[in-house]
Short mmCIF file of C-alpha atoms in Angstrom, two decimals:
data_model
loop_
_atom_site.label_atom_id
_atom_site.label_comp_id
_atom_site.label_asym_id
_atom_site.label_seq_id
_atom_site.Cartn_x
_atom_site.Cartn_y
_atom_site.Cartn_z
CA UNK A 1 -14.90 44.39 37.42
CA UNK A 2 -14.20 40.76 37.84
CA UNK A 3 -13.31 37.27 36.54
CA UNK A 4 -15.18 35.19 39.07
CA UNK A 5 -17.15 36.21 42.19
CA UNK A 6 -19.23 34.52 44.80
CA UNK A 7 -21.47 36.34 47.19
CA UNK A 8 -22.17 34.43 50.60
CA UNK A 9 -22.84 35.68 54.04
CA UNK A 10 -22.71 39.44 53.28
CA UNK A 11 -18.99 39.19 51.58
CA UNK A 12 -18.76 39.71 47.83
CA UNK A 13 -15.73 37.76 46.98
CA UNK A 14 -14.03 38.43 43.41
CA UNK A 15 -11.04 38.01 41.53
CA UNK A 16 -9.05 40.35 38.92
CA UNK A 17 -7.13 38.98 36.26
CA UNK A 18 -6.59 35.66 38.12
CA UNK A 19 -3.75 37.70 40.15
CA UNK A 20 -5.92 39.20 42.89
CA UNK A 21 -8.75 38.33 45.08
CA UNK A 22 -10.34 41.06 46.89
CA UNK A 23 -13.30 40.46 49.66
CA UNK A 24 -15.89 43.47 50.45
CA UNK A 25 -17.47 42.97 53.59
CA UNK A 26 -20.91 44.42 53.17
CA UNK A 27 -21.84 43.77 56.77
CA UNK A 28 -19.59 46.69 57.73
CA UNK A 29 -21.78 49.80 58.22
CA UNK A 30 -19.02 51.76 56.02
CA UNK A 31 -17.05 49.32 53.99
CA UNK A 32 -14.12 51.29 52.93
CA UNK A 33 -11.40 48.72 52.77
CA UNK A 34 -11.25 45.25 51.36
CA UNK A 35 -9.00 42.60 52.50
CA UNK A 36 -6.92 41.46 49.19
CA UNK A 37 -5.30 38.20 48.38
CA UNK A 38 -2.48 37.98 46.32
CA UNK A 39 -3.23 34.72 44.23
CA UNK A 40 0.46 33.95 42.88
CA UNK A 41 1.86 34.14 46.56
CA UNK A 42 -0.91 32.08 48.02
CA UNK A 43 -0.25 29.35 45.47
CA UNK A 44 3.55 29.54 45.66
CA UNK A 45 3.31 29.17 49.30
CA UNK A 46 0.70 26.62 49.55
CA UNK A 47 0.72 24.26 46.53
CA UNK A 48 3.40 21.92 45.95
CA UNK A 49 2.80 21.47 42.49
CA UNK A 50 1.74 24.80 41.23
CA UNK A 51 3.77 25.88 37.99
CA UNK A 52 3.86 29.56 37.65
CA UNK A 53 4.82 29.12 34.09
CA UNK A 54 1.48 27.84 33.09
CA UNK A 55 -1.77 30.12 33.49
CA UNK A 56 -4.15 29.17 36.30
CA UNK A 57 -8.04 29.89 37.19
CA UNK A 58 -8.78 30.93 40.49
CA UNK A 59 -12.42 31.02 41.78
CA UNK A 60 -13.66 31.91 45.09
CA UNK A 61 -16.43 29.17 46.00
CA UNK A 62 -17.60 30.06 49.79
CA UNK A 63 -17.01 32.44 52.65
CA UNK A 64 -18.13 32.22 56.46
CA UNK A 65 -16.74 33.08 59.82
CA UNK A 66 -13.76 34.10 58.60
CA UNK A 67 -12.81 31.30 56.57
CA UNK A 68 -12.32 31.49 52.57
CA UNK A 69 -12.34 28.56 50.36
CA UNK A 70 -11.06 28.89 46.67
CA UNK A 71 -10.46 26.46 43.68
CA UNK A 72 -7.39 26.71 41.62
CA UNK A 73 -7.07 24.83 38.49
CA UNK A 74 -3.97 24.51 36.05
CA UNK A 75 -3.97 22.69 32.72
CA UNK A 76 -0.39 21.30 31.87
CA UNK A 77 1.48 20.95 28.46
CA UNK A 78 0.50 17.32 28.81
CA UNK A 79 -3.16 18.23 28.79
CA UNK A 80 -3.55 16.98 32.09
CA UNK A 81 -5.59 19.17 34.67
CA UNK A 82 -5.07 19.69 38.07
CA UNK A 83 -7.24 21.31 40.62
CA UNK A 84 -6.45 22.37 44.18
CA UNK A 85 -9.08 23.34 46.84
CA UNK A 86 -7.43 25.99 49.19
CA UNK A 87 -9.07 26.59 52.60
CA UNK A 88 -7.43 29.79 54.63
CA UNK A 89 -7.97 32.13 57.30
CA UNK A 90 -8.87 35.71 55.88
CA UNK A 91 -7.09 37.87 57.90
CA UNK A 92 -3.73 39.91 57.78
CA UNK A 93 -1.49 38.05 58.23
CA UNK A 94 -3.08 34.52 57.59
CA UNK A 95 -2.11 31.79 60.23
CA UNK A 96 -2.84 28.37 58.29
CA UNK A 97 -3.70 27.21 54.68
CA UNK A 98 -5.33 23.90 54.03
CA UNK A 99 -4.91 22.14 50.55
CA UNK A 100 -6.95 19.39 49.15
CA UNK A 101 -7.14 17.97 45.58
CA UNK A 102 -10.63 17.43 44.05
CA UNK A 103 -11.19 15.32 40.94
CA UNK A 104 -11.51 18.50 38.50
CA UNK A 105 -13.95 16.64 36.65
CA UNK A 106 -16.57 17.14 39.67
CA UNK A 107 -17.36 20.68 40.67
CA UNK A 108 -16.90 20.97 44.45
CA UNK A 109 -19.15 22.80 46.88
CA UNK A 110 -18.21 24.29 50.47
CA UNK A 111 -20.20 25.00 53.62
CA UNK A 112 -18.60 25.86 56.83
CA UNK A 113 -19.23 27.36 60.41
CA UNK A 114 -16.65 28.55 62.85
CA UNK A 115 -15.76 25.20 63.84
CA UNK A 116 -16.38 22.65 60.83
CA UNK A 117 -15.99 22.79 56.99
CA UNK A 118 -17.58 20.64 54.69
CA UNK A 119 -16.80 20.10 50.88
CA UNK A 120 -18.04 17.61 48.48
CA UNK A 121 -18.77 16.75 45.15
CA UNK A 122 -21.01 14.25 43.35
CA UNK A 123 -18.43 11.61 42.27
CA UNK A 124 -19.09 8.41 43.71
CA UNK A 125 -20.78 5.64 41.21
CA UNK A 126 -23.68 3.49 42.51
CA UNK A 127 -23.75 0.03 41.22
CA UNK A 128 -26.46 1.13 38.75
CA UNK A 129 -24.02 3.46 37.31
CA UNK A 130 -25.47 6.96 38.73
CA UNK A 131 -23.77 9.14 40.86
CA UNK A 132 -24.04 10.19 44.66
CA UNK A 133 -22.54 13.06 46.64
CA UNK A 134 -19.31 12.49 48.68
CA UNK A 135 -18.54 15.08 51.77
CA UNK A 136 -15.26 15.37 53.52
CA UNK A 137 -15.22 17.39 56.80
CA UNK A 138 -12.52 19.45 58.23
CA UNK A 139 -12.03 20.62 61.64
CA UNK A 140 -10.93 24.34 61.63
CA UNK A 141 -9.60 24.18 65.14
CA UNK A 142 -7.19 21.20 64.51
CA UNK A 143 -7.10 21.44 60.99
CA UNK A 144 -7.37 17.74 60.51
CA UNK A 145 -9.69 15.97 58.29
CA UNK A 146 -12.18 13.28 59.37
CA UNK A 147 -10.86 9.69 58.78
CA UNK A 148 -13.78 8.67 56.24
CA UNK A 149 -15.90 10.37 53.56
CA UNK A 150 -19.74 10.49 54.24
CA UNK A 151 -21.17 9.34 51.18
CA UNK A 152 -24.94 10.00 50.64
CA UNK A 153 -25.78 6.89 48.55
CA UNK A 154 -29.38 7.38 48.52
CA UNK A 155 -29.61 11.16 48.18
CA UNK A 156 -30.14 12.10 44.40
CA UNK A 157 -30.16 15.90 43.27
CA UNK A 158 -27.68 17.26 40.62
CA UNK A 159 -27.81 21.06 40.86
CA UNK A 160 -27.36 22.98 44.00
CA UNK A 161 -30.07 25.34 44.43
CA UNK A 162 -32.39 23.49 42.33
CA UNK A 163 -33.13 19.76 43.12
CA UNK A 164 -30.69 19.70 45.91
CA UNK A 165 -29.02 22.13 48.88
CA UNK A 166 -26.66 21.71 51.45
CA UNK A 167 -26.55 24.06 54.61
CA UNK A 168 -24.96 24.34 58.07
CA UNK A 169 -27.49 25.77 60.56
CA UNK A 170 -26.91 25.77 64.49
CA UNK A 171 -24.19 22.96 64.12
CA UNK A 172 -26.18 20.65 61.98
CA UNK A 173 -25.36 20.05 58.44
CA UNK A 174 -28.29 19.54 56.51
CA UNK A 175 -28.98 17.84 52.86
CA UNK A 176 -32.57 18.34 51.50
CA UNK A 177 -33.32 17.03 47.73
CA UNK A 178 -36.66 17.23 45.92
CA UNK A 179 -36.30 14.40 43.36
CA UNK A 180 -37.62 11.36 45.20
CA UNK A 181 -40.77 9.56 43.65
CA UNK A 182 -42.88 6.60 44.34
CA UNK A 183 -45.19 5.01 41.62
CA UNK A 184 -48.66 3.43 42.28
CA UNK A 185 -50.05 0.63 40.09
CA UNK A 186 -51.82 3.29 37.82
CA UNK A 187 -48.63 4.54 37.00
CA UNK A 188 -49.41 8.02 38.84
CA UNK A 189 -46.29 9.00 41.04
CA UNK A 190 -46.06 10.67 44.47
CA UNK A 191 -43.03 13.20 45.10
CA UNK A 192 -41.35 13.21 48.34
CA UNK A 193 -38.51 15.54 49.73
CA UNK A 194 -35.51 13.85 51.22
CA UNK A 195 -33.81 15.36 54.14
CA UNK A 196 -30.94 14.37 56.32
CA UNK A 197 -28.99 16.21 58.89
CA UNK A 198 -25.59 15.28 60.79
CA UNK A 199 -23.92 17.11 63.59
CA UNK A 200 -20.99 18.90 62.40
CA UNK A 201 -18.65 17.32 64.90
CA UNK A 202 -19.65 13.85 64.01
CA UNK A 203 -21.02 13.70 60.77
CA UNK A 204 -21.02 9.82 59.98
CA UNK A 205 -24.08 7.61 58.85
CA UNK A 206 -24.64 6.53 62.32
CA UNK A 207 -25.45 9.96 63.61
CA UNK A 208 -27.64 10.94 60.74
CA UNK A 209 -31.33 11.74 61.29
CA UNK A 210 -34.18 12.14 59.04
CA UNK A 211 -37.90 13.19 59.18
CA UNK A 212 -40.42 10.27 58.63
CA UNK A 213 -41.32 10.11 55.05
CA UNK A 214 -44.95 11.10 55.83
CA UNK A 215 -43.67 14.44 56.92
CA UNK A 216 -41.89 15.52 53.69
CA UNK A 217 -44.66 15.25 51.15
CA UNK A 218 -43.91 17.53 48.07
CA UNK A 219 -46.61 16.95 45.47
CA UNK A 220 -48.57 14.17 43.37
CA UNK A 221 -48.83 13.84 39.66
CA UNK A 222 -52.49 14.37 39.89
CA UNK A 223 -51.93 17.75 40.72
CA UNK A 224 -50.44 18.67 37.17
CA UNK A 225 -47.05 18.95 35.35
CA UNK A 226 -44.27 20.72 36.66
CA UNK A 227 -41.62 22.69 34.57
CA UNK A 228 -38.51 21.95 36.74
CA UNK A 229 -36.46 24.39 34.76
CA UNK A 230 -38.12 27.09 37.04
CA UNK A 231 -37.76 25.25 40.23
CA UNK A 232 -35.53 26.42 43.08
CA UNK A 233 -34.93 24.83 46.48
CA UNK A 234 -33.57 26.09 49.66
CA UNK A 235 -33.47 25.50 53.54
CA UNK A 236 -33.90 28.47 55.53
CA UNK A 237 -34.55 29.21 59.54
CA UNK A 238 -37.54 31.28 60.31
CA UNK A 239 -36.39 34.42 61.55
CA UNK A 240 -39.24 34.53 64.09
CA UNK A 241 -39.76 31.01 65.35
CA UNK A 242 -36.45 29.49 64.62
CA UNK A 243 -38.08 26.62 62.71
CA UNK A 244 -36.67 25.12 59.59
CA UNK A 245 -38.36 25.38 56.46
CA UNK A 246 -37.95 23.80 52.92
CA UNK A 247 -38.74 26.72 50.59
CA UNK A 248 -39.28 25.62 46.79
CA UNK A 249 -40.83 27.65 43.81
CA UNK A 250 -42.36 25.75 41.12
CA UNK A 251 -43.63 26.36 37.57
CA UNK A 252 -47.01 24.21 37.36
CA UNK A 253 -49.90 23.39 34.92
CA UNK A 254 -52.81 22.62 37.22
CA UNK A 255 -55.58 20.94 35.75
CA UNK A 256 -58.34 23.15 34.26
CA UNK A 257 -55.91 26.10 34.19
CA UNK A 258 -55.32 27.92 30.95
CA UNK A 259 -51.75 28.43 31.50
CA UNK A 260 -49.01 27.91 33.97
CA UNK A 261 -48.72 29.43 37.47
CA UNK A 262 -45.47 30.09 39.43
CA UNK A 263 -46.00 28.94 43.15
CA UNK A 264 -43.67 29.09 46.37
CA UNK A 265 -44.24 26.49 48.88
CA UNK A 266 -43.06 26.25 52.48
CA UNK A 267 -42.54 22.90 54.00
CA UNK A 268 -41.63 22.80 57.67
CA UNK A 269 -39.04 20.17 59.01
CA UNK A 270 -40.79 18.32 62.00
CA UNK A 271 -38.08 17.00 64.54
CA UNK A 272 -40.67 15.14 66.58
CA UNK A 273 -39.92 11.67 65.40
CA UNK A 274 -36.77 10.91 63.59
CA UNK A 275 -35.38 7.95 61.72
CA UNK A 276 -32.02 7.15 61.68
CA UNK A 277 -30.25 6.93 58.49
CA UNK A 278 -29.78 3.47 56.97
CA UNK A 279 -26.11 2.32 57.45
CA UNK A 280 -23.94 2.66 54.10
CA UNK A 281 -23.60 -1.02 53.63
CA UNK A 282 -27.47 -1.38 53.34
CA UNK A 283 -28.07 1.44 51.23
CA UNK A 284 -26.14 0.39 48.27
CA UNK A 285 -28.89 -2.14 47.88
CA UNK A 286 -31.93 -1.00 49.81
CA UNK A 287 -33.68 2.07 48.30
CA UNK A 288 -34.44 4.89 50.63
CA UNK A 289 -38.22 4.61 50.69
CA UNK A 290 -38.36 1.02 52.13
CA UNK A 291 -35.61 1.75 54.56
CA UNK A 292 -38.16 4.60 56.09
CA UNK A 293 -41.32 2.81 55.27
CA UNK A 294 -40.12 -0.38 57.48
CA UNK A 295 -39.95 2.27 60.32
CA UNK A 296 -43.43 3.69 60.11
CA UNK A 297 -46.84 2.09 60.65
CA UNK A 298 -47.70 -0.54 58.08
CA UNK A 299 -50.90 1.05 57.10
CA UNK A 300 -49.57 4.18 55.80
CA UNK A 301 -48.91 3.85 51.95
CA UNK A 302 -46.41 6.32 50.53
CA UNK A 303 -48.09 6.06 46.97
CA UNK A 304 -51.58 7.31 48.31
CA UNK A 305 -50.37 10.04 50.75
CA UNK A 306 -51.85 13.44 49.95
CA UNK A 307 -52.14 16.57 52.12
CA UNK A 308 -54.15 19.51 52.43
CA UNK A 309 -51.89 22.50 52.23
CA UNK A 310 -52.39 25.61 54.38
CA UNK A 311 -52.80 28.81 52.68
CA UNK A 312 -50.41 30.41 54.83
CA UNK A 313 -47.62 28.13 53.44
CA UNK A 314 -48.26 29.10 49.95
CA UNK A 315 -47.42 32.11 47.89
CA UNK A 316 -49.04 32.26 44.19
CA UNK A 317 -47.10 34.33 41.79
CA UNK A 318 -47.23 34.61 38.12
CA UNK A 319 -50.06 33.22 36.53
CA UNK A 320 -52.52 33.00 33.08
CA UNK A 321 -53.94 36.58 33.95
CA UNK A 322 -50.76 38.65 34.37
CA UNK A 323 -50.59 41.37 31.92
CA UNK A 324 -46.92 40.54 31.02
CA UNK A 325 -45.51 37.30 30.62
CA UNK A 326 -41.91 36.49 30.68
CA UNK A 327 -40.21 33.45 29.26
CA UNK A 328 -37.26 31.39 31.05
CA UNK A 329 -34.90 33.14 28.69
CA UNK A 330 -36.08 36.50 29.85
CA UNK A 331 -35.88 35.77 33.60
CA UNK A 332 -31.92 36.21 34.64
CA UNK A 333 -32.40 35.94 38.28
CA UNK A 334 -35.56 33.80 39.80
CA UNK A 335 -35.58 34.13 43.50
CA UNK A 336 -37.80 34.24 46.69
CA UNK A 337 -36.81 36.27 49.58
CA UNK A 338 -38.37 34.41 52.75
CA UNK A 339 -37.58 37.90 55.12
CA UNK A 340 -40.44 39.37 53.11
CA UNK A 341 -42.17 36.87 51.44
CA UNK A 342 -41.55 38.20 48.00
CA UNK A 343 -40.64 36.88 44.53
CA UNK A 344 -37.65 39.14 43.68
CA UNK A 345 -36.61 38.35 40.01
CA UNK A 346 -34.42 40.12 37.43
CA UNK A 347 -36.05 40.46 34.14
CA UNK A 348 -35.63 41.82 30.44
CA UNK A 349 -37.84 42.03 27.79
CA UNK A 350 -36.52 39.98 24.56
CA UNK A 351 -38.53 41.32 22.08
CA UNK A 352 -37.98 45.03 23.06
CA UNK A 353 -34.57 46.39 21.67
CA UNK A 354 -34.50 48.91 23.95
CA UNK A 355 -35.37 46.80 27.04
CA UNK A 356 -33.03 47.13 30.15
CA UNK A 357 -32.56 44.90 33.13
CA UNK A 358 -35.30 45.58 35.98
CA UNK A 359 -36.27 43.93 39.32
CA UNK A 360 -39.45 42.65 39.23
CA UNK A 361 -41.12 42.09 42.75
CA UNK A 362 -44.12 40.29 43.92
CA UNK A 363 -44.78 40.23 47.39
CA UNK A 364 -47.46 38.08 49.39
CA UNK A 365 -50.37 40.49 49.80
CA UNK A 366 -54.18 40.19 49.57
CA UNK A 367 -54.40 41.41 46.16
CA UNK A 368 -51.78 40.33 43.70
CA UNK A 369 -49.38 43.35 42.69
CA UNK A 370 -45.96 43.40 40.83
CA UNK A 371 -43.59 46.41 41.10
CA UNK A 372 -40.63 47.06 38.75
CA UNK A 373 -37.60 48.98 39.38
CA UNK A 374 -36.23 51.01 37.42
CA UNK A 375 -39.25 52.64 35.95
CA UNK A 376 -39.13 52.65 32.00
CA UNK A 377 -40.34 56.27 31.86
CA UNK A 378 -41.20 58.60 34.68
CA UNK A 379 -42.25 62.08 34.30
CA UNK A 380 -40.50 63.34 37.10
CA UNK A 381 -37.18 62.10 36.59
CA UNK A 382 -34.96 63.58 33.77
CA UNK A 383 -33.79 61.51 31.13
CA UNK A 384 -30.16 61.92 31.81
CA UNK A 385 -30.74 60.74 35.42
CA UNK A 386 -32.73 57.72 34.63
CA UNK A 387 -30.32 56.59 31.98
CA UNK A 388 -27.45 56.61 33.94
CA UNK A 389 -29.10 54.69 36.79
CA UNK A 390 -30.10 52.37 33.96
CA UNK A 391 -26.66 52.04 32.70
CA UNK A 392 -25.56 50.92 36.22
CA UNK A 393 -28.28 48.20 36.45
CA UNK A 394 -27.53 46.98 32.65
CA UNK A 395 -23.84 47.83 32.25
CA UNK A 396 -23.92 45.88 28.48
CA UNK A 397 -26.23 45.43 25.93
CA UNK A 398 -27.65 42.95 25.08
CA UNK A 399 -27.90 40.93 28.22
CA UNK A 400 -27.69 37.25 27.22
CA UNK A 401 -26.87 35.33 30.57
CA UNK A 402 -25.73 36.20 34.03
CA UNK A 403 -24.44 34.56 37.28
CA UNK A 404 -26.09 35.72 40.31
CA UNK A 405 -26.10 35.38 44.06
CA UNK A 406 -28.89 36.85 46.46
CA UNK A 407 -29.49 36.84 50.29
CA UNK A 408 -32.15 38.82 52.32
CA UNK A 409 -30.07 42.11 51.74
CA UNK A 410 -28.34 42.03 48.69
CA UNK A 411 -28.23 40.94 45.02
CA UNK A 412 -25.05 40.47 43.30
CA UNK A 413 -25.21 39.65 39.38
CA UNK A 414 -22.82 39.74 36.43
CA UNK A 415 -22.97 38.94 32.88
CA UNK A 416 -21.22 35.86 31.75
CA UNK A 417 -21.03 36.38 28.01
CA UNK A 418 -18.03 38.39 28.07
CA UNK A 419 -14.91 38.04 25.47
CA UNK A 420 -12.05 35.76 26.67
CA UNK A 421 -9.68 37.66 28.90
CA UNK A 422 -12.20 40.67 29.39
CA UNK A 423 -13.44 41.34 32.92
CA UNK A 424 -16.85 41.27 33.64
CA UNK A 425 -18.92 44.16 35.26
CA UNK A 426 -20.03 43.12 38.80
CA UNK A 427 -23.47 44.88 40.15
CA UNK A 428 -24.46 44.84 43.50
CA UNK A 429 -28.00 46.10 44.40
CA UNK A 430 -28.56 46.44 48.50
CA UNK A 431 -31.87 46.41 50.22
CA UNK A 432 -30.17 46.98 53.50
CA UNK A 433 -30.40 50.58 55.09
CA UNK A 434 -27.44 50.02 57.40
CA UNK A 435 -24.21 49.95 55.14
CA UNK A 436 -23.19 53.42 53.56
CA UNK A 437 -20.94 53.08 50.35
CA UNK A 438 -19.15 56.67 50.49
CA UNK A 439 -18.64 58.43 47.10
CA UNK A 440 -21.80 57.85 45.36
CA UNK A 441 -24.09 60.55 44.60
CA UNK A 442 -27.71 60.58 45.87
CA UNK A 443 -30.39 59.88 43.23
CA UNK A 444 -33.13 61.80 44.94
CA UNK A 445 -31.33 64.66 45.64
CA UNK A 446 -29.64 64.83 42.09
CA UNK A 447 -33.21 64.63 39.84
CA UNK A 448 -34.42 67.36 42.64
CA UNK A 449 -31.84 69.31 41.56
CA UNK A 450 -32.19 68.56 38.12
CA UNK A 451 -35.73 69.62 38.30
CA UNK A 452 -34.84 72.84 39.48
CA UNK A 453 -32.12 73.43 36.84
CA UNK A 454 -33.29 71.26 33.93
CA UNK A 455 -30.77 72.79 31.88
CA UNK A 456 -27.76 72.20 34.09
CA UNK A 457 -25.47 69.18 34.20
CA UNK A 458 -26.47 66.41 37.04
CA UNK A 459 -24.24 66.61 39.61
CA UNK A 460 -21.75 63.68 39.88
CA UNK A 461 -18.97 64.52 41.96
CA UNK A 462 -17.62 62.08 44.30
CA UNK A 463 -17.88 64.28 47.40
CA UNK A 464 -13.92 64.37 48.28
CA UNK A 465 -13.50 60.97 47.62
CA UNK A 466 -10.30 59.46 45.48
CA UNK A 467 -9.78 60.47 41.77
CA UNK A 468 -11.50 57.28 39.82
CA UNK A 469 -9.78 55.47 37.18
CA UNK A 470 -11.50 54.24 34.09
CA UNK A 471 -13.04 51.01 34.01
CA UNK A 472 -10.72 48.77 31.68
CA UNK A 473 -9.99 45.15 31.67
CA UNK A 474 -6.37 45.08 30.69
CA UNK A 475 -4.98 47.30 33.30
CA UNK A 476 -3.68 46.23 36.86
CA UNK A 477 -6.29 47.46 39.33
CA UNK A 478 -4.32 48.10 42.88
CA UNK A 479 -2.08 45.46 42.15
CA UNK A 480 -0.22 44.82 45.40
CA UNK A 481 3.42 45.00 45.71
CA UNK A 482 4.79 41.54 45.94
CA UNK A 483 7.32 40.65 48.64
CA UNK A 484 10.44 39.47 47.65
CA UNK A 485 10.10 35.62 46.59
CA UNK A 486 13.17 34.64 48.58
CA UNK A 487 11.64 35.70 51.90
CA UNK A 488 9.35 32.72 53.09
CA UNK A 489 7.50 34.91 55.82
CA UNK A 490 6.79 37.59 53.07
CA UNK A 491 5.54 35.04 50.74
CA UNK A 492 3.36 33.66 53.27
CA UNK A 493 1.73 36.92 54.13
CA UNK A 494 -0.78 36.98 50.88
CA UNK A 495 -3.50 38.88 52.54
CA UNK A 496 -3.41 42.71 52.91
CA UNK A 497 -6.07 45.34 53.66
CA UNK A 498 -6.48 47.79 50.84
CA UNK A 499 -9.13 50.57 49.73
CA UNK A 500 -12.37 49.35 48.46
CA UNK A 501 -12.14 49.16 44.65
CA UNK A 502 -15.49 50.77 44.23
CA UNK A 503 -13.80 54.07 45.64
CA UNK A 504 -11.26 54.37 42.85
CA UNK A 505 -13.30 53.46 39.94
CA UNK A 506 -15.26 55.66 37.38
CA UNK A 507 -17.10 55.01 34.27
CA UNK A 508 -14.39 56.95 32.35
CA UNK A 509 -16.95 59.52 30.87
CA UNK A 510 -17.76 61.30 33.99
CA UNK A 511 -21.03 59.26 34.80
CA UNK A 512 -21.41 57.89 38.19
CA UNK A 513 -20.99 54.16 38.48
CA UNK A 514 -23.27 53.79 41.59
CA UNK A 515 -26.02 55.51 43.19
CA UNK A 516 -27.04 56.00 46.73
CA UNK A 517 -30.88 55.72 46.46
CA UNK A 518 -31.55 56.55 50.23
CA UNK A 519 -34.72 58.81 50.83
CA UNK A 520 -36.45 60.36 53.96
CA UNK A 521 -39.61 58.24 54.84
CA UNK A 522 -42.58 60.45 53.92
CA UNK A 523 -45.99 59.86 54.77
CA UNK A 524 -48.65 59.08 52.33
CA UNK A 525 -50.57 62.15 53.55
CA UNK A 526 -48.00 64.41 53.09
CA UNK A 527 -47.19 63.40 49.33
CA UNK A 528 -45.94 59.78 49.31
CA UNK A 529 -42.65 58.39 48.56
CA UNK A 530 -40.35 58.99 45.77
CA UNK A 531 -41.05 56.74 43.01
CA UNK A 532 -37.49 55.89 42.38
CA UNK A 533 -37.61 54.04 45.58
CA UNK A 534 -41.17 52.00 45.22
CA UNK A 535 -39.39 48.96 45.38
CA UNK A 536 -38.39 49.42 49.21
CA UNK A 537 -42.19 50.22 49.81
CA UNK A 538 -42.96 46.84 48.92
CA UNK A 539 -40.45 44.67 50.66
CA UNK A 540 -41.13 46.03 54.38
CA UNK A 541 -37.84 44.27 55.63
CA UNK A 542 -35.83 46.18 52.95
CA UNK A 543 -36.29 49.21 55.09
CA UNK A 544 -35.88 52.64 53.53
CA UNK A 545 -33.46 52.59 50.66
CA UNK A 546 -31.76 50.43 47.53
CA UNK A 547 -28.45 51.19 46.61
CA UNK A 548 -27.17 49.92 43.08
CA UNK A 549 -23.29 50.06 42.55
CA UNK A 550 -21.20 49.26 39.34
CA UNK A 551 -17.72 47.85 39.35
CA UNK A 552 -16.75 45.99 42.14
CA UNK A 553 -19.48 46.51 44.69
#
């Protein structure tokens, strides 16, 4: 249960009643403890203008390499709003905290590796009145900020993950956007990606580099219309080759097609020839395309450039021939997993009052196939077992909107339409066979036992784990004891290690709030694999099982 949460780099960070922040390390094979942050102590120790008499909002933003970044916000009696970006070392005890004052009107993002941290917001005005991204850089070894901001005057993009993305990969800070267009005399536009990267230890305009524009072609208007509401954008490093790829999914209407088609495109970033980024004094007046074109052969025209796409770089997903079509409002998660080359979505049938959230997986195969999980009806599964599993995946009804994060291993999501002051259930679905979350009943063993004892109550014991407490939004869950306020050393020790919250929770009615869906691998010749784990069969890198957990993890 949480107010706010984020999942990055294998760590689930979530807040409880604005007083406590917990971090579950899913990279640990047996994550039975969480690092917890006493938020009030942190704010008192680090923020000079923090007023404990006023309520605050505390949101985790990003975690990587032992560094946690959070945003605290307070509204004062004179209606002024103040925000603080707090960056600190997540260890017991922490050794340092760095505080910045971002403008509360512009939401910040954060990325970091072990040596440098970047945070930015779209807060700088161009001469035409539009806004551009400004980036700040922190040296995590010296705790000193760079002398000047890095302002991306020519890089457009509004929504991170949809039309722009920022990543740190191999000590380079990358910025990628998909909004740039050129227009020919006939009014047809050609679309290109924009990409620029800087060394993390010297992120200034003079050191920035970008691929030639001819290597960044995206699409041409003649190919059909694009519904950008479905578009997702990410930058990934190929696990086998180490090459960098822009991964974009789009919903398109191709000429001659009866309906729309969802497709994933992979665009490799080539490093053979690179152009220097225009200096900031020029970029205020010079469009990016002219600055780049001047560095290339005069005979190349961006308006006419079209490429033949390789079938290996395209994954065709949903199309007009699908038996079931989902609207955008029925797709709460739209993602593409590059480790297994599969669309992984979380869907809901809006016209079915009994519908529950389901994972919808469409891998890249010779013959298109779609798998749903959990199944609606399975003859081999007793109704009570399936109902309990569905109540974990869909903790509230109806579902209107969710917030979510996903990587190759784990999907974390939570409904966003909770009443004011009410904690949100956070659901974690893991496809990784390594972590073991103690205390959850094995779903396969439970249904097999129920098949042999159909009249018996399903086994839901926690196998010796601590007794659970009901899920409730008005109670203090493992509230840490606060050290004396008069002791500055005690106040500074705001990080403690405590038992993981998922181990001490229950549904209140005896039902399990999570399941272990692991199963022994069974050859097809000896009877196939259990239907409850059919999702993992499609995703070869997801190994042997899936775990679904309700609550904090």
